[in-house]
């Protein structure tokens, strides 16, 4: 006992200076908030569409926390099977809650966002019901929709096949009409025709909207939609003639049972075909769709892509919030032993990585808002039978889908890496955001294909400028000082110039490869896809800058928003302009729009603004309004108490259920107990 | 029956053209190999250090396939606990095999590579034993090494703490010497002093090399190494005074039980301290290390970083092999219905993404070879007590560790994305390569810190050039045609120019921020870290190009290597030079080394070479020599039979164990059986 006390005294003396030089991360977090030049609460209200939304969200979180399915502890410790079941429980829980508490559909959507646990119902809500609404006859809607809304069946949307993704015309599954029995025969004629990827298809769904080549009277009319039951409703077993299952583990999103599906001469009634636009008569006569059908299906694609554009800033914002909060309280390296180490956010390479990501998040959020309002304007026009905006909207939503998801994916991963080791821990929340988000660059149209759809539109529009190869090169920048690059006119002129320059180059190449003609497909096109993608990216950059600028002009009209909030947004916009210019540096110089010394000024001004915004970094991410419940991140907590959170989360990981660990009994015990005289 | 036959006939007619337009991916794979202009077997022999190595590797694979622990089926379907146990089984299995079959240590290392299942023994082999070898006295080595080699204990290396990573001087764990009991008291005085991250520490290891601040007679001598037993050898329970456990799930590498560790006044004998260089006498007198001790510890760091440089090309090569093989047999989009779709590797954006990654893989492999031979040269010099190469080697290995792992990480992820949806499936092998590799950018020194270590060395070397800000800008390129950029002199002059230009800029800024002095630490340094990182990157680019070039010169001397193999390597080197120039485009233009028209020629020549190399893409990745057993990829199989492999792997996923799936009993049955009159 005496001995113990002596030892403790000895140690106590030895650690005094160590203890003195440590710092409480909670104090760092508070200090950061004191430094801000604006009220993050005020900006948050604007960014979240008003105070009511924030209050409502917090209320929903309080309700969710009381439900077993809403408990996020242990979230990062689930097996695939457990994650899948938890996802189903969450979806059903929200659905029941919505009915019990009389919540509206937007509240349910908000809760699904807050839960952040995708499962087997995603496509039931996101594509099965919308497809029936858009392509089903009134009678079909009356039959199916009540069953859908009551969850008496669960549907998915089965289009992609093992061998065929973005290229719809390549689909191989057939639906052959048999006039004798008045039924369609659904069949998978090849291995590659196996349906592959539909969410919820593996084990959850009882029904599917199936895209299959419609063949009747010996004629192949290409892909059409059919509503097909695939599982028995009482036993959940696949129906005879149906082989269905899960496609295996994925990089993320593992609560969702993405599935495969094969048919062996599987018979469905004639009215399984969704017949709002085209139909097959009893005798097998095909009734083609009216002209606007193709437009209608384009409109659905536009909608889906628009929502992806809308959500990109949301996911990037989550990652930015975690990374900024962590790097603001994480300290590393000190000039001398007894001084506290420095906040890593104070190193130039850290804040020059994260401040631009904050700026991109704002840009994406404003772009998403504008994209959705463009879509809603189109929907209104469509009611007047005015489809004139559709071609440009389709091109824009395609290109932006790619551009915004590329920005978000790369930004999320950069945030994760900036957190060093802790960003590699699932407990940070960052790996889950990345691995579940990054598929956005692939689904709903692979990003490169999306850029090319936009490029096709842009190049066609430019057909008049054919041959005018160096047109873009004449507009020289008149920038004289670094701050001149903050001028919106200087930014837009430069970005427009880059787009023109790249487009002219691509057109020149396309003509060159096609003996003077300007073709937008075939060999010449395929040999220019990299150049064409660059054209679309340049166009998107300008669109994003303009959207930010226009939305900010609207924000200024909002009476509740403080002038300090507006001022910080203006500064962020200026930084975003500089980011766009920096990313276009090579083209600006190569086309001689900017002289070397002008280009150096871009970098100078960029650095100046990043440094100046550093003090507001934490307040800026606070203003996105992500609650701790949503982020579920040990290192992204608002209060900064990251180390306690990490240790507690580690201590409760199931791997620590026994002191000896999972390897002791099966392997280590025998090994370590083996006599030393062994082999 | 009659009905059945009629239906089948109907369908049979309908699907004729669908079946005709599908293609067998195996034929595509064979066709690709026929196109090659060189023998991939011959190049593979060179790249793998001779035919014997390839034969030996295949023999080892055949042995491993017969062992339960060597069976890779089901690899992608394990829980964390299963993966951990499998990792232990594999490590023990290889160890026993090595003894039974009298294999040497290199064969064991090769088998560990081939198994590709990191587990709890990584640091026992990689750091525990090496630390005893380098820092233990002869007596300590005699005591501990036999126990290590016989696996009678399992060790790890515990340095990193919850609050302290790369900054070694910040460590907080203490070892206080108590002269009365002649023991050290190990203690964790703060939450942030908790050891965090050591591999195998969580549940596997019985011992650790512990880095702790040595305090004796009231003086803190900073971090020293101690060998500490943490678990009881018969029960595997933590010893009293020790809290140890797993830190929870990670983005990848989950077979490894990275752990945490805390001490509460834990007593260890005096000789727990590794005393080869410094020591503490019984009375508590500290005996400091001789001057070369610091050099010795630098040498260990150099070695570890050199091995990371060596392995970067290996991991990138695996990803490149999978992506090239997949995109060569994957077909998408066709100009008309009855023509086969195109191989996606034939689109410009696909081959311009993948061919450069092949080139980077070769560059990394040659760099790794040169790095290791530089290290071995140093080891030889050290035997003569010549440490003169150490400072430059330390700087070089630090910068290259960062540069090579950045190239590999980004390249792996680009390969994964280029495979679209299938790259998101774990069955492709790509997510596992990425998620287990990407931590290389963080461990053994965060990449940004590594670039800055190199930058400090580079800037110090340039102190004479202070004030000579625009020196680099005068050397103008004399390139006249695109092909001129293939000239090695043009490449190295340009890359050297970029390094000079960036270094001059950084020096100018450092001086500016420190009133004219050139300081390499403190506030000015921290405010310039982004610029300094760019200097190191530019330097590394030139180093890689030169290494490739020099290693290729050696390859030409090898009598067994065909002239076609050399010719293709020369072409790859030329492409790599163009890649380096392209990546430096902005600086080349901004510094006016290249005029706009000269810079356009870089891009032109880059495109030309990528296009020309396209036909050899599959043969080039074949020449890396990755066996199917290693890659374990459904889409990266050598034979091209990807769709059958995907379907089979999916069918055998445990999620498909029951037809109803894991969600039926706990959730879906009640939901779907509920009466329709519910809520």
mmCIF file with all atom_site columns, N, CA, C and O in Angstrom, chain B residues 181-195:
data_model
loop_
_atom_site.group_PDB
_atom_site.id
_atom_site.type_symbol
_atom_site.label_atom_id
_atom_site.label_alt_id
_atom_site.label_comp_id
_atom_site.label_asym_id
_atom_site.label_entity_id
_atom_site.label_seq_id
_atom_site.pdbx_PDB_ins_code
_atom_site.Cartn_x
_atom_site.Cartn_y
_atom_site.Cartn_z
_atom_site.occupancy
_atom_site.B_iso_or_equiv
_atom_site.pdbx_formal_charge
_atom_site.auth_seq_id
_atom_site.auth_comp_id
_atom_site.auth_asym_id
_atom_site.auth_atom_id
_atom_site.pdbx_PDB_model_num
ATOM 1  N N  . UNK B 1 181 ? 12.290 0.014  -6.532  1.00 0.00 ? 181 UNK B N  1
ATOM 2  C CA . UNK B 1 181 ? 11.896 -1.346 -6.944  1.00 0.00 ? 181 UNK B CA 1
ATOM 3  C C  . UNK B 1 181 ? 12.644 -1.791 -8.197  1.00 0.00 ? 181 UNK B C  1
ATOM 4  O O  . UNK B 1 181 ? 12.468 -2.903 -8.678  1.00 0.00 ? 181 UNK B O  1
ATOM 5  N N  . UNK B 1 182 ? 13.450 -0.882 -8.761  1.00 0.00 ? 182 UNK B N  1
ATOM 6  C CA . UNK B 1 182 ? 14.162 -1.141 -10.011 1.00 0.00 ? 182 UNK B CA 1
ATOM 7  C C  . UNK B 1 182 ? 13.203 -1.560 -11.136 1.00 0.00 ? 182 UNK B C  1
ATOM 8  O O  . UNK B 1 182 ? 13.467 -2.480 -11.901 1.00 0.00 ? 182 UNK B O  1
ATOM 9  N N  . UNK B 1 183 ? 12.090 -0.857 -11.162 1.00 0.00 ? 183 UNK B N  1
ATOM 10 C CA . UNK B 1 183 ? 11.117 -1.125 -12.218 1.00 0.00 ? 183 UNK B CA 1
ATOM 11 C C  . UNK B 1 183 ? 10.665 0.185  -12.874 1.00 0.00 ? 183 UNK B C  1
ATOM 12 O O  . UNK B 1 183 ? 10.823 1.268  -12.289 1.00 0.00 ? 183 UNK B O  1
ATOM 13 N N  . UNK B 1 184 ? 10.079 0.042  -14.055 1.00 0.00 ? 184 UNK B N  1
ATOM 14 C CA . UNK B 1 184 ? 9.433  1.190  -14.680 1.00 0.00 ? 184 UNK B CA 1
ATOM 15 C C  . UNK B 1 184 ? 7.940  1.131  -14.372 1.00 0.00 ? 184 UNK B C  1
ATOM 16 O O  . UNK B 1 184 ? 7.352  0.042  -14.366 1.00 0.00 ? 184 UNK B O  1
ATOM 17 N N  . UNK B 1 185 ? 7.350  2.299  -14.135 1.00 0.00 ? 185 UNK B N  1
ATOM 18 C CA . UNK B 1 185 ? 5.895  2.378  -13.997 1.00 0.00 ? 185 UNK B CA 1
ATOM 19 C C  . UNK B 1 185 ? 5.352  2.937  -15.313 1.00 0.00 ? 185 UNK B C  1
ATOM 20 O O  . UNK B 1 185 ? 5.655  4.076  -15.690 1.00 0.00 ? 185 UNK B O  1
ATOM 21 N N  . UNK B 1 186 ? 4.577  2.117  -15.995 1.00 0.00 ? 186 UNK B N  1
ATOM 22 C CA . UNK B 1 186 ? 3.988  2.563  -17.266 1.00 0.00 ? 186 UNK B CA 1
ATOM 23 C C  . UNK B 1 186 ? 2.606  3.113  -16.952 1.00 0.00 ? 186 UNK B C  1
ATOM 24 O O  . UNK B 1 186 ? 1.819  2.460  -16.263 1.00 0.00 ? 186 UNK B O  1
ATOM 25 N N  . UNK B 1 187 ? 2.320  4.289  -17.478 1.00 0.00 ? 187 UNK B N  1
ATOM 26 C CA . UNK B 1 187 ? 1.046  4.913  -17.122 1.00 0.00 ? 187 UNK B CA 1
ATOM 27 C C  . UNK B 1 187 ? 0.509  5.757  -18.280 1.00 0.00 ? 187 UNK B C  1
ATOM 28 O O  . UNK B 1 187 ? 1.265  6.360  -19.025 1.00 0.00 ? 187 UNK B O  1
ATOM 29 N N  . UNK B 1 188 ? -0.829 5.760  -18.380 1.00 0.00 ? 188 UNK B N  1
ATOM 30 C CA . UNK B 1 188 ? -1.504 6.580  -19.399 1.00 0.00 ? 188 UNK B CA 1
ATOM 31 C C  . UNK B 1 188 ? -2.149 7.750  -18.665 1.00 0.00 ? 188 UNK B C  1
ATOM 32 O O  . UNK B 1 188 ? -3.221 7.595  -18.087 1.00 0.00 ? 188 UNK B O  1
ATOM 33 N N  . UNK B 1 189 ? -1.503 8.924  -18.660 1.00 0.00 ? 189 UNK B N  1
ATOM 34 C CA . UNK B 1 189 ? -1.957 9.989  -17.775 1.00 0.00 ? 189 UNK B CA 1
ATOM 35 C C  . UNK B 1 189 ? -3.188 10.739 -18.284 1.00 0.00 ? 189 UNK B C  1
ATOM 36 O O  . UNK B 1 189 ? -3.835 11.430 -17.501 1.00 0.00 ? 189 UNK B O  1
ATOM 37 N N  . UNK B 1 190 ? -3.501 10.617 -19.571 1.00 0.00 ? 190 UNK B N  1
ATOM 38 C CA . UNK B 1 190 ? -4.619 11.377 -20.149 1.00 0.00 ? 190 UNK B CA 1
ATOM 39 C C  . UNK B 1 190 ? -5.424 10.452 -21.058 1.00 0.00 ? 190 UNK B C  1
ATOM 40 O O  . UNK B 1 190 ? -4.974 9.362  -21.414 1.00 0.00 ? 190 UNK B O  1
ATOM 41 N N  . UNK B 1 191 ? -6.611 10.922 -21.404 1.00 0.00 ? 191 UNK B N  1
ATOM 42 C CA . UNK B 1 191 ? -7.422 10.168 -22.369 1.00 0.00 ? 191 UNK B CA 1
ATOM 43 C C  . UNK B 1 191 ? -6.676 10.060 -23.700 1.00 0.00 ? 191 UNK B C  1
ATOM 44 O O  . UNK B 1 191 ? -6.633 9.004  -24.334 1.00 0.00 ? 191 UNK B O  1
ATOM 45 N N  . UNK B 1 192 ? -6.087 11.173 -24.126 1.00 0.00 ? 192 UNK B N  1
ATOM 46 C CA . UNK B 1 192 ? -5.437 11.198 -25.436 1.00 0.00 ? 192 UNK B CA 1
ATOM 47 C C  . UNK B 1 192 ? -4.153 10.378 -25.477 1.00 0.00 ? 192 UNK B C  1
ATOM 48 O O  . UNK B 1 192 ? -3.623 10.117 -26.546 1.00 0.00 ? 192 UNK B O  1
ATOM 49 N N  . UNK B 1 193 ? -3.665 9.952  -24.310 1.00 0.00 ? 193 UNK B N  1
ATOM 50 C CA . UNK B 1 193 ? -2.452 9.119  -24.299 1.00 0.00 ? 193 UNK B CA 1
ATOM 51 C C  . UNK B 1 193 ? -2.782 7.652  -24.586 1.00 0.00 ? 193 UNK B C  1
ATOM 52 O O  . UNK B 1 193 ? -1.876 6.833  -24.693 1.00 0.00 ? 193 UNK B O  1
ATOM 53 N N  . UNK B 1 194 ? -4.061 7.316  -24.668 1.00 0.00 ? 194 UNK B N  1
ATOM 54 C CA . UNK B 1 194 ? -4.453 5.943  -24.990 1.00 0.00 ? 194 UNK B CA 1
ATOM 55 C C  . UNK B 1 194 ? -3.803 5.510  -26.304 1.00 0.00 ? 194 UNK B C  1
ATOM 56 O O  . UNK B 1 194 ? -3.961 6.189  -27.324 1.00 0.00 ? 194 UNK B O  1
ATOM 57 N N  . UNK B 1 195 ? -3.073 4.397  -26.283 1.00 0.00 ? 195 UNK B N  1
ATOM 58 C CA . UNK B 1 195 ? -2.502 3.882  -27.532 1.00 0.00 ? 195 UNK B CA 1
ATOM 59 C C  . UNK B 1 195 ? -3.653 3.514  -28.462 1.00 0.00 ? 195 UNK B C  1
ATOM 60 O O  . UNK B 1 195 ? -4.658 2.935  -28.009 1.00 0.00 ? 195 UNK B O  1
#
